[in-house]
Amino acid sequence: MKKKLIIGNWKMNPTTLDEARRIFRSTKNTAKKLTSTEVVVCPPPVYIQALLTKRGDPVVSIGAQDAYFEEQGSFTGEVSPIMLRDLGVTHVIIGHSERREKGESDEVISEKVALALEAGLKVVLCVGEKERDEQGAHLESLKLQIKNSLNKVPKRLIGKLIVAYEPIWAVGAKEAMDPATVYEMSLFVKKSLADAYGHTEAVATQVLYGGSVNFRNAGDIIVRGKVDGLLVGRESVNSDGFTELLKAVDALK
Ligand code: PEP
């Protein structure tokens, strides 16, 4: 059976390295005992090196929360995917809604995705609609967002792409999307990928759900939502909650 993929997005948390180490240790201790779940943690960039104890740590992989679309140069404040790969980072989130909200366009995102994939990183591309409407216009806009966010990405690179479907209204909210709708939307994401790259590529691409996942709803979202895993924000920096979440997911058959 293919392992379920759980990615923790720490966002801009916690505020000290000591606390980052404590949360990471707790996640690692739990992850060690899992048999059918792969765990990735995406801390703020300043903590990455301290948490990467050795290259290719098989217990918990480290991801970044963003990467720039140039390899190097005069780009103050940016981090290149080449630098991340050199450190031992394996994954990178690109196009998170909290960055899209600040003006990151599909065009820039597609450039970032292309370079990060070219650099050999696994890219977690975040997509999702702002709101839903009865007529289904959100489906058209989601399809367009997927197409445009991958505009610069050739088919040969698609093998390392992971798509996180995160309806924006459910990110940082009180409640997650209901699992039956997660299922419909994950099929729609696959269909959009198939239209862009072909059926085989779409089937092989992992599709995750993200948006207010916690230890109580995680199992149900995976089972009834039939997704390949979860992108978890707030609950991933809550050691006890994340421990319970990982155990619940790993216990699924
Ligand atoms: C996220 O940051 O991608 C996310 C889904 O956040 P939360 O789980 O807190 O809603």
XYZ file of N, CA and C and ligand atoms in Angstrom:
769
model
N 0.842 -1.205 0.000
C 0.000 0.000 0.000
C 0.877 1.257 0.000
N 0.479 2.246 -0.786
C 1.245 3.487 -0.843
C 1.115 4.243 0.489
N 2.236 4.770 0.974
C 2.187 5.490 2.250
C 1.381 6.771 2.118
N 0.675 7.131 3.188
C -0.009 8.424 3.208
C 1.030 9.496 3.520
N 0.828 10.653 2.948
C 1.807 11.723 3.107
C 1.228 12.840 3.985
N 1.892 13.103 5.097
C 1.439 14.189 5.976
C 2.523 15.268 6.001
N 2.141 16.456 5.583
C 3.107 17.567 5.544
C 2.665 18.634 6.543
N 3.567 18.977 7.440
C 3.267 20.031 8.417
C 3.834 21.352 7.934
N 2.975 22.343 7.801
C 3.408 23.694 7.438
C 3.392 24.532 8.718
N 4.581 24.785 9.245
C 4.657 25.520 10.512
C 4.328 27.005 10.353
N 4.240 27.466 9.117
C 4.049 28.897 8.845
C 5.127 29.690 9.597
N 4.801 30.843 10.189
C 5.835 31.635 10.883
C 5.806 31.315 12.383
N 5.996 30.049 12.694
C 5.974 29.559 14.077
C 7.069 28.512 14.242
N 7.592 28.295 15.470
C 7.390 29.074 16.699
C 8.389 30.235 16.711
N 8.458 30.976 17.808
C 9.308 32.174 17.806
C 10.735 31.913 18.295
N 11.007 30.713 18.807
C 12.393 30.435 19.232
C 12.873 29.097 18.659
N 14.194 29.010 18.518
C 14.794 27.775 18.012
C 14.601 26.632 19.017
N 14.669 26.956 20.295
C 14.464 25.905 21.311
C 13.100 25.248 21.134
N 12.110 26.074 20.940
C 10.753 25.550 20.769
C 10.643 24.763 19.460
N 11.295 25.252 18.424
C 11.285 24.533 17.135
C 11.895 23.147 17.318
N 12.986 23.093 18.064
C 13.648 21.803 18.300
C 12.736 20.871 19.095
N 12.038 21.440 20.063
C 11.165 20.615 20.908
C 10.018 20.011 20.072
N 9.398 20.846 19.248
C 8.274 20.349 18.421
C 8.787 19.289 17.434
N 9.951 19.560 16.856
C 10.496 18.633 15.864
C 10.843 17.285 16.506
N 11.420 17.357 17.714
C 11.780 16.110 18.429
C 10.517 15.278 18.673
N 9.467 15.948 19.096
C 8.215 15.238 19.371
C 7.672 14.585 18.084
N 7.715 15.327 16.990
C 7.219 14.783 15.710
C 8.065 13.582 15.289
N 9.359 13.716 15.466
C 10.271 12.641 15.069
C 10.040 11.384 15.911
N 9.846 11.581 17.198
C 9.612 10.427 18.076
C 8.358 9.668 17.673
N 7.355 10.400 17.262
C 6.124 9.731 16.813
C 6.349 9.086 15.448
N 6.977 9.830 14.560
C 7.154 9.350 13.180
C 7.956 8.048 13.116
N 8.888 7.902 14.058
C 9.722 6.694 14.110
C 8.899 5.417 14.159
N 7.740 5.520 14.817
C 6.927 4.307 15.043
C 5.886 4.088 13.946
N 5.811 4.980 12.972
C 4.767 4.839 11.951
C 5.202 3.858 10.870
N 4.225 3.133 10.343
C 4.575 2.144 9.323
C 4.030 2.496 7.936
N 2.942 3.280 7.899
C 2.339 3.530 6.587
C 2.140 5.023 6.327
N 2.964 5.830 6.975
C 2.803 7.278 6.838
C 4.161 7.949 6.667
N 4.253 8.797 5.659
C 5.490 9.568 5.441
C 5.254 10.975 6.013
N 6.241 11.480 6.741
C 6.055 12.789 7.396
C 7.093 13.793 6.892
N 6.594 14.963 6.548
C 7.462 16.070 6.126
C 7.105 17.277 6.985
N 8.124 17.996 7.455
C 7.875 19.206 8.233
C 8.489 20.393 7.488
N 7.722 21.466 7.368
C 8.202 22.677 6.693
C 8.296 23.814 7.706
N 9.463 23.994 8.315
C 9.624 25.057 9.309
C 9.977 26.380 8.620
N 9.992 27.482 9.360
C 10.506 28.729 8.778
C 11.965 28.507 8.351
N 12.443 29.222 7.329
C 13.771 28.942 6.782
C 14.907 29.065 7.788
N 14.763 29.951 8.770
C 15.865 30.141 9.739
C 16.122 28.902 10.595
N 15.163 28.004 10.685
C 15.344 26.812 11.529
C 15.796 25.583 10.738
N 15.753 25.690 9.416
C 15.963 24.494 8.604
C 17.278 23.786 8.925
N 18.362 24.546 8.940
C 19.653 23.893 9.094
C 19.795 23.225 10.459
N 19.246 23.870 11.465
C 19.355 23.308 12.812
C 18.553 22.007 12.946
N 17.481 21.893 12.183
C 16.641 20.695 12.313
C 17.107 19.557 11.405
N 17.875 19.913 10.397
C 18.386 18.890 9.481
C 19.617 18.254 10.104
N 19.428 17.188 10.838
C 20.563 16.597 11.532
C 21.510 15.883 10.579
N 20.937 15.155 9.651
C 21.799 14.535 8.656
C 21.050 14.455 7.332
N 21.801 14.346 6.274
C 21.175 14.342 4.954
C 20.221 13.176 4.764
N 19.096 13.477 4.145
C 18.155 12.421 3.805
C 17.596 11.678 5.008
N 17.434 12.390 6.121
C 16.851 11.779 7.316
C 15.574 11.036 6.936
N 15.534 9.732 7.137
C 14.373 8.985 6.671
C 13.148 9.080 7.591
N 13.347 9.594 8.805
C 12.211 9.619 9.739
C 11.265 10.779 9.425
N 11.803 11.974 9.394
C 11.001 13.154 9.039
C 11.798 13.965 8.021
N 11.232 14.176 6.859
C 11.921 14.992 5.849
C 11.638 16.462 6.120
N 12.558 17.297 5.631
C 12.369 18.735 5.828
C 12.006 19.398 4.510
N 10.988 20.260 4.589
C 10.577 21.028 3.419
C 10.695 22.513 3.715
N 10.682 23.317 2.653
C 10.674 24.769 2.823
C 9.269 25.279 2.500
N 9.007 26.529 2.893
C 7.668 27.086 2.673
C 7.567 27.909 1.395
N 8.713 28.084 0.732
C 8.751 28.843 -0.521
C 10.155 28.737 -1.108
N 10.304 29.012 -2.374
C 11.631 29.105 -2.993
C 11.506 30.026 -4.192
N 12.580 30.758 -4.469
C 12.557 31.761 -5.536
C 12.727 31.107 -6.916
N 12.473 31.905 -7.959
C 12.544 31.338 -9.318
C 13.855 31.616 -10.036
N 14.863 32.055 -9.274
C 16.199 32.219 -9.854
C 17.155 31.384 -9.019
N 18.213 30.911 -9.652
C 19.158 30.052 -8.929
C 20.003 30.826 -7.935
N 20.427 32.051 -8.315
C 21.250 32.885 -7.439
C 21.292 34.295 -8.006
N 21.804 35.248 -7.209
C 21.957 36.599 -7.746
C 21.464 37.672 -6.802
N 21.194 38.842 -7.351
C 20.828 40.020 -6.544
C 19.323 40.023 -6.256
N 18.926 39.176 -5.341
C 17.503 39.044 -5.010
C 17.375 39.034 -3.488
N 17.483 40.219 -2.896
C 17.547 40.356 -1.446
C 16.367 39.686 -0.742
N 16.692 38.853 0.203
C 15.653 38.224 1.018
C 15.135 36.909 0.458
N 15.503 36.592 -0.771
C 14.973 35.367 -1.377
C 15.877 34.159 -1.099
N 15.316 32.980 -1.240
C 16.081 31.738 -1.058
C 15.902 30.886 -2.311
N 17.005 30.389 -2.834
C 16.911 29.631 -4.086
C 16.712 28.139 -3.817
N 16.020 27.457 -4.727
C 15.808 26.010 -4.534
C 17.116 25.231 -4.566
N 18.122 25.786 -5.247
C 19.430 25.120 -5.313
C 20.046 25.106 -3.907
N 19.916 26.231 -3.203
C 20.449 26.325 -1.830
C 19.730 25.335 -0.915
N 18.435 25.245 -1.085
C 17.644 24.342 -0.237
C 18.065 22.892 -0.480
N 18.172 22.545 -1.737
C 18.578 21.175 -2.071
C 19.961 20.865 -1.502
N 20.851 21.849 -1.595
C 22.216 21.651 -1.101
C 22.235 21.375 0.406
N 21.281 21.976 1.130
C 21.212 21.744 2.584
C 20.692 20.353 2.925
N 19.928 19.772 2.012
C 19.308 18.476 2.291
C 17.786 18.552 2.380
N 17.247 19.729 2.018
C 15.786 19.889 1.977
C 15.249 19.065 0.802
N 14.116 18.392 1.015
C 13.588 17.528 -0.050
C 12.293 18.056 -0.686
N 11.559 18.884 0.062
C 10.253 19.350 -0.416
C 10.188 20.880 -0.341
N 9.312 21.449 -1.131
C 9.052 22.884 -0.978
C 7.584 23.167 -1.309
N 6.972 23.951 -0.429
C 5.594 24.395 -0.682
C 5.680 25.610 -1.600
N 4.870 25.614 -2.631
C 4.836 26.798 -3.507
C 3.381 27.182 -3.781
N 3.141 28.497 -3.750
C 1.803 29.000 -4.066
C 0.820 28.901 -2.917
N 1.335 28.930 -1.679
C 0.402 28.880 -0.543
C -0.529 30.093 -0.606
N -1.768 29.895 -0.177
C -2.761 30.985 -0.293
C -2.348 32.222 0.498
N -1.582 32.022 1.589
C -1.163 33.193 2.366
C -0.136 34.019 1.590
N 0.531 33.416 0.625
C 1.442 34.169 -0.243
C 0.679 34.716 -1.466
N -0.247 33.904 -1.980
C -1.048 34.384 -3.117
C -1.802 35.646 -2.710
N -2.290 35.665 -1.466
C -3.036 36.822 -0.954
C -2.191 38.095 -0.983
N -0.882 37.925 -0.848
C 0.013 39.095 -0.854
C 0.456 39.447 -2.267
N -0.173 38.829 -3.242
C 0.066 39.248 -4.629
C 0.872 38.286 -5.481
N 1.227 37.125 -4.950
C 1.994 36.188 -5.773
C 1.080 35.643 -6.881
N 1.510 35.846 -8.107
C 0.645 35.481 -9.238
C 0.886 34.046 -9.691
N -0.059 33.526 -10.467
C 0.101 32.187 -11.047
C 1.368 32.119 -11.899
N 1.668 33.231 -12.568
C 2.824 33.238 -13.460
C 4.125 33.047 -12.665
N 4.247 33.820 -11.585
C 5.438 33.698 -10.730
C 5.485 32.299 -10.117
N 4.332 31.819 -9.689
C 4.270 30.488 -9.082
C 4.742 29.426 -10.073
N 4.313 29.550 -11.319
C 4.710 28.523 -12.300
C 6.223 28.551 -12.532
N 6.815 29.733 -12.463
C 8.277 29.810 -12.604
C 8.968 29.177 -11.407
N 8.416 29.426 -10.225
C 8.993 28.843 -9.007
C 8.880 27.320 -9.033
N 7.716 26.832 -9.433
C 7.501 25.377 -9.478
C 8.493 24.743 -10.449
N 8.633 25.362 -11.621
C 9.512 24.788 -12.650
C 10.956 24.705 -12.150
N 11.468 25.787 -11.540
C 12.871 25.765 -11.125
C 13.081 24.797 -9.949
N 12.126 24.770 -9.023
C 12.276 23.870 -7.869
C 12.266 22.405 -8.322
N 11.409 22.088 -9.285
C 11.385 20.707 -9.807
C 12.675 20.403 -10.543
N 13.122 21.365 -11.308
C 14.377 21.199 -12.052
C 15.536 20.976 -11.074
N 15.460 21.612 -9.920
C 16.518 21.475 -8.903
C 16.438 20.123 -8.186
N 15.373 19.390 -8.437
C 15.248 18.055 -7.843
C 14.415 18.009 -6.571
N 13.775 19.139 -6.225
C 12.917 19.138 -5.036
C 11.529 18.601 -5.388
N 10.853 18.044 -4.383
C 9.447 17.695 -4.576
C 8.642 18.955 -4.270
N 7.790 19.340 -5.192
C 7.041 20.587 -5.017
C 5.617 20.303 -4.560
N 5.224 20.985 -3.493
C 3.848 20.888 -3.006
C 3.138 22.149 -3.488
N 2.462 22.038 -4.619
C 1.780 23.201 -5.193
C 0.409 23.360 -4.536
N 0.190 24.523 -3.920
C -1.109 24.771 -3.274
C -2.068 25.448 -4.247
N -3.253 24.896 -4.343
C -4.311 25.497 -5.163
C -5.611 25.438 -4.372
N -6.543 26.305 -4.735
C -7.840 26.254 -4.049
C -8.639 27.511 -4.320
N -9.945 27.356 -4.284
C -10.818 28.478 -4.594
C -11.043 29.370 -3.374
N -11.313 30.669 -3.657
C -11.586 31.626 -2.573
C -12.950 31.372 -1.970
N -13.910 31.118 -2.854
C -15.273 30.870 -2.383
C -15.964 29.918 -3.357
N -17.098 29.394 -2.917
C -17.839 28.466 -3.774
C -19.163 29.089 -4.169
N -19.667 28.719 -5.308
C -20.977 29.236 -5.696
C -21.806 28.111 -6.303
N -23.103 28.300 -6.245
C -24.045 27.257 -6.688
C -23.826 26.863 -8.156
N -23.445 27.838 -8.973
C -23.316 27.578 -10.416
C -22.022 26.828 -10.770
N -21.144 26.711 -9.809
C -19.903 25.969 -10.066
C -18.814 26.783 -10.740
N -18.879 28.124 -10.657
C -17.828 28.957 -11.280
C -16.484 28.698 -10.607
N -16.525 28.259 -9.348
C -15.261 27.989 -8.638
C -14.493 26.844 -9.307
N -15.222 25.958 -9.985
C -14.530 24.844 -10.650
C -13.699 25.366 -11.827
N -14.306 26.274 -12.563
C -13.599 26.868 -13.710
C -12.362 27.618 -13.224
N -12.539 28.400 -12.135
C -11.390 29.199 -11.678
C -10.298 28.301 -11.091
N -10.690 27.202 -10.461
C -9.684 26.273 -9.927
C -8.908 25.623 -11.077
N -9.659 25.228 -12.094
C -9.013 24.586 -13.243
C -7.993 25.532 -13.898
N -8.409 26.790 -14.024
C -7.532 27.799 -14.615
C -6.305 28.049 -13.721
N -6.543 28.077 -12.424
C -5.431 28.299 -11.485
C -4.398 27.170 -11.606
N -4.889 25.937 -11.703
C -3.982 24.787 -11.839
C -3.197 24.908 -13.151
N -3.921 25.193 -14.225
C -3.277 25.294 -15.545
C -2.206 26.397 -15.534
N -2.576 27.570 -15.026
C -1.643 28.702 -15.043
C -0.471 28.522 -14.069
N -0.734 27.867 -12.947
C 0.346 27.660 -11.965
C 1.370 26.647 -12.469
N 0.992 25.905 -13.510
C 1.902 24.898 -14.053
C 2.341 25.253 -15.476
N 2.011 26.453 -15.872
C 2.256 26.898 -17.246
C 3.694 26.681 -17.730
N 4.652 26.912 -16.826
C 6.071 26.818 -17.222
C 6.666 25.441 -16.915
N 5.812 24.505 -16.529
C 6.334 23.210 -16.076
C 6.171 22.143 -17.157
N 7.284 21.688 -17.730
C 7.166 20.658 -18.771
C 6.783 19.296 -18.185
N 6.210 18.465 -19.023
C 5.724 17.149 -18.600
C 6.831 16.297 -17.961
N 8.062 16.433 -18.454
C 9.147 15.582 -17.948
C 9.424 15.827 -16.455
N 8.961 16.971 -15.893
C 9.254 17.282 -14.488
C 8.107 16.921 -13.543
N 7.013 16.482 -14.102
C 5.783 16.377 -13.327
C 5.821 15.242 -12.277
N 6.773 14.318 -12.448
C 6.865 13.181 -11.525
C 7.097 13.575 -10.069
N 7.675 14.758 -9.815
C 7.939 15.166 -8.427
C 6.941 16.210 -7.938
N 5.842 16.322 -8.672
C 4.826 17.303 -8.258
C 3.812 16.661 -7.309
N 3.488 17.403 -6.267
C 2.408 17.021 -5.342
C 1.449 18.208 -5.345
N 0.154 17.958 -5.396
C -0.787 19.082 -5.370
C -1.545 19.063 -4.052
N -1.522 20.212 -3.362
C -2.312 20.338 -2.130
C -3.540 21.174 -2.452
N -4.693 20.528 -2.414
C -5.941 21.265 -2.632
C -6.348 21.884 -1.297
N -6.326 23.211 -1.256
C -6.657 23.929 -0.026
C -7.686 25.017 -0.325
N -8.971 24.731 -0.125
C -9.958 25.793 -0.331
C -9.629 26.940 0.635
N -9.451 28.139 0.103
C -8.910 29.236 0.919
C -9.773 29.527 2.148
N -11.080 29.416 1.961
C -11.988 29.703 3.079
C -11.847 28.686 4.216
N -11.184 27.568 3.960
C -11.023 26.553 5.021
C -9.638 26.618 5.670
N -8.734 27.453 5.119
C -7.384 27.555 5.688
C -7.414 28.525 6.866
N -6.906 28.070 7.999
C -6.896 28.919 9.196
C -8.302 29.180 9.720
N -9.221 28.307 9.369
C -10.625 28.522 9.747
C -11.007 27.640 10.939
N -12.317 27.563 11.211
C -12.767 26.726 12.322
C -12.997 25.299 11.876
N -13.505 25.178 10.654
C -13.873 23.837 10.187
C -13.271 23.507 8.837
N -12.995 22.235 8.661
C -12.481 21.764 7.375
C -13.658 21.560 6.407
N -13.318 21.363 5.151
C -14.336 21.000 4.153
C -14.849 19.599 4.499
N -16.116 19.322 4.188
C -16.605 17.983 4.532
C -15.974 16.945 3.594
N -15.699 15.754 4.130
C -14.940 14.760 3.362
C -15.551 14.386 2.014
N -16.881 14.374 1.907
C -17.489 14.002 0.618
C -17.119 15.038 -0.444
N -17.097 16.301 -0.066
C -16.728 17.350 -1.024
C -15.226 17.308 -1.309
N -14.431 16.959 -0.291
C -12.984 16.794 -0.517
C -12.771 15.767 -1.624
N -13.530 14.670 -1.565
C -13.404 13.618 -2.578
C -13.714 14.168 -3.975
N -14.868 14.870 -4.074
C -15.248 15.450 -5.384
C -14.144 16.361 -5.908
N -13.636 17.214 -5.004
C -12.645 18.208 -5.443
C -11.306 17.563 -5.798
N -10.960 16.498 -5.079
C -9.680 15.856 -5.410
C -9.777 15.184 -6.783
N -10.961 14.657 -7.104
C -11.166 14.105 -8.450
C -11.062 15.202 -9.501
N -11.620 16.355 -9.144
C -11.578 17.479 -10.091
C -10.136 17.940 -10.338
N -9.343 17.946 -9.265
C -7.922 18.316 -9.400
C -7.225 17.324 -10.330
N -7.493 16.036 -10.111
C -6.866 15.004 -10.967
C -7.290 15.183 -12.424
N -8.571 15.489 -12.614
C -9.090 15.679 -13.970
C -8.386 16.869 -14.628
N -8.199 17.935 -13.859
C -7.524 19.121 -14.415
C -6.078 18.784 -14.766
N -5.425 17.968 -13.932
C -4.042 17.558 -14.224
C -4.006 16.673 -15.470
N -5.022 15.803 -15.585
C -5.088 14.918 -16.757
C -5.247 15.742 -18.031
N -6.079 16.779 -17.971
C -6.276 17.635 -19.154
C -4.968 18.323 -19.540
N -4.168 18.676 -18.530
C -2.924 19.395 -18.818
C -1.784 18.456 -19.217
N -1.702 17.279 -18.582
C -0.510 16.427 -18.769
C -0.790 14.999 -19.229
N -2.038 14.585 -19.129
C -2.359 13.203 -19.517
C -2.784 12.380 -18.299
N -3.502 11.323 -18.591
C -4.112 10.482 -17.561
C -3.073 9.835 -16.642
N -2.041 9.233 -17.226
C -1.040 8.502 -16.426
C -0.379 9.435 -15.414
N -0.001 10.622 -15.864
C 0.661 11.585 -14.992
C -0.282 12.018 -13.871
N -1.550 12.240 -14.220
C -2.522 12.692 -13.220
C -2.730 11.628 -12.144
N -2.833 10.377 -12.561
C -3.061 9.294 -11.603
C -1.851 9.164 -10.665
N -0.662 9.390 -11.210
C 0.554 9.223 -10.399
C 0.798 10.400 -9.442
N 0.142 11.523 -9.656
C 0.386 12.708 -8.815
C -0.380 12.607 -7.501
N 0.345 12.794 -6.399
C -0.331 12.750 -5.100
C -1.150 14.028 -4.915
N -2.379 13.865 -4.478
C -3.228 15.023 -4.182
C -3.544 15.001 -2.691
N -3.200 16.113 -2.031
C -3.440 16.230 -0.587
C -4.595 17.200 -0.346
N -5.173 17.111 0.834
C -6.142 18.135 1.247
C -5.517 18.964 2.363
N -5.792 20.262 2.369
C -5.369 21.123 3.477
C -6.439 22.136 3.815
N -6.535 22.476 5.087
C -7.522 23.470 5.547
C -8.178 22.996 6.819
N -7.667 23.508 7.962
C -8.250 23.212 9.274
C -8.315 21.716 9.595
N -7.243 21.018 9.243
C -7.149 19.601 9.611
C -6.635 19.519 11.048
N -7.217 18.616 11.821
C -6.737 18.393 13.187
C -6.794 16.895 13.480
N -6.426 16.528 14.704
C -6.349 15.089 14.993
C -7.718 14.429 14.979
N -8.771 15.232 15.143
C -10.121 14.644 15.157
C -10.634 14.337 13.754
N -10.358 15.226 12.795
C -10.968 15.038 11.467
C -10.023 14.386 10.433
N -8.736 14.256 10.774
C -7.753 13.802 9.774
C -8.103 12.443 9.155
N -8.426 11.482 9.997
C -8.694 10.127 9.516
C -9.882 10.103 8.566
N -10.936 10.789 8.952
C -12.147 10.811 8.145
C -11.903 11.474 6.787
N -11.105 12.523 6.798
C -10.821 13.225 5.534
C -10.039 12.301 4.596
N -9.106 11.538 5.161
C -8.346 10.626 4.292
C -9.223 9.474 3.787
N -10.006 8.897 4.680
C -10.808 7.725 4.282
C -11.942 8.127 3.333
N -12.760 9.073 3.752
C -13.916 9.418 2.917
C -13.562 10.404 1.817
N -12.544 11.231 2.081
C -12.106 12.194 1.061
C -11.196 11.548 0.025
N -10.723 10.347 0.346
C -9.865 9.553 -0.569
C -8.690 10.366 -1.131
N -8.031 11.115 -0.250
C -6.852 11.865 -0.686
C -5.600 11.086 -0.300
N -4.472 11.465 -0.907
C -3.211 10.752 -0.648
C -2.525 11.227 0.621
N -3.043 12.287 1.206
C -2.435 12.787 2.427
C -2.997 14.154 2.774
N -2.301 14.847 3.686
C -2.821 16.111 4.222
C -1.718 17.149 4.338
N -2.081 18.400 4.105
C -1.181 19.515 4.416
C -1.776 20.174 5.668
N -1.007 20.128 6.735
C -1.535 20.529 8.044
C -0.830 21.796 8.515
N -1.585 22.836 8.831
C -0.988 24.087 9.311
C -0.887 24.101 10.825
N -1.828 24.782 11.471
C -1.733 25.027 12.917
C -1.505 23.772 13.749
N -2.187 22.691 13.391
C -2.063 21.478 14.221
C -0.645 20.889 14.170
N 0.146 21.289 13.163
C 1.492 20.695 13.062
C 2.482 21.310 14.053
N 2.134 22.454 14.662
C 3.010 23.011 15.704
C 2.443 22.763 17.108
N 1.361 22.040 17.148
C 0.782 21.624 18.435
C 1.234 20.169 18.640
N 2.299 19.994 19.430
C 2.931 18.667 19.522
C 1.941 17.558 19.850
N 1.102 17.782 20.849
C 0.180 16.715 21.254
C -0.824 16.410 20.139
N -1.372 17.461 19.566
C -2.359 17.283 18.501
C -1.751 16.600 17.284
N -0.540 17.004 16.931
C 0.088 16.426 15.728
C 0.446 14.963 15.979
N 0.873 14.659 17.202
C 1.162 13.264 17.553
C -0.090 12.420 17.364
N -1.199 12.906 17.893
C -2.459 12.152 17.770
C -2.867 12.032 16.301
N -2.684 13.103 15.569
C -3.048 13.090 14.143
C -2.234 12.027 13.393
N -0.926 12.011 13.633
C -0.072 11.036 12.924
C -0.473 9.613 13.285
N -0.745 9.395 14.561
C -1.132 8.036 14.981
C -2.463 7.641 14.340
N -3.407 8.593 14.307
C -4.728 8.285 13.741
C -4.596 7.942 12.262
N -3.781 8.699 11.544
C -3.620 8.455 10.099
C -2.927 7.115 9.877
N -1.913 6.843 10.704
C -1.155 5.595 10.502
C -1.990 4.353 10.817
N -2.997 4.551 11.670
C -3.831 3.411 12.055
C -4.855 3.064 10.974
N -5.018 3.926 9.974
C -6.014 3.667 8.919
C -5.572 2.488 8.072
N -6.524 1.717 7.647
C -6.183 0.562 6.778
C -6.299 0.957 5.324
C -1.959 25.587 5.734
O -1.218 26.410 6.271
O -1.665 25.117 4.633
C -3.178 25.172 6.443
C -3.948 24.286 5.874
O -3.430 25.759 7.628
P -4.478 25.242 8.741
O -4.311 23.750 8.860
O -4.080 25.951 9.980
O -5.852 25.599 8.262
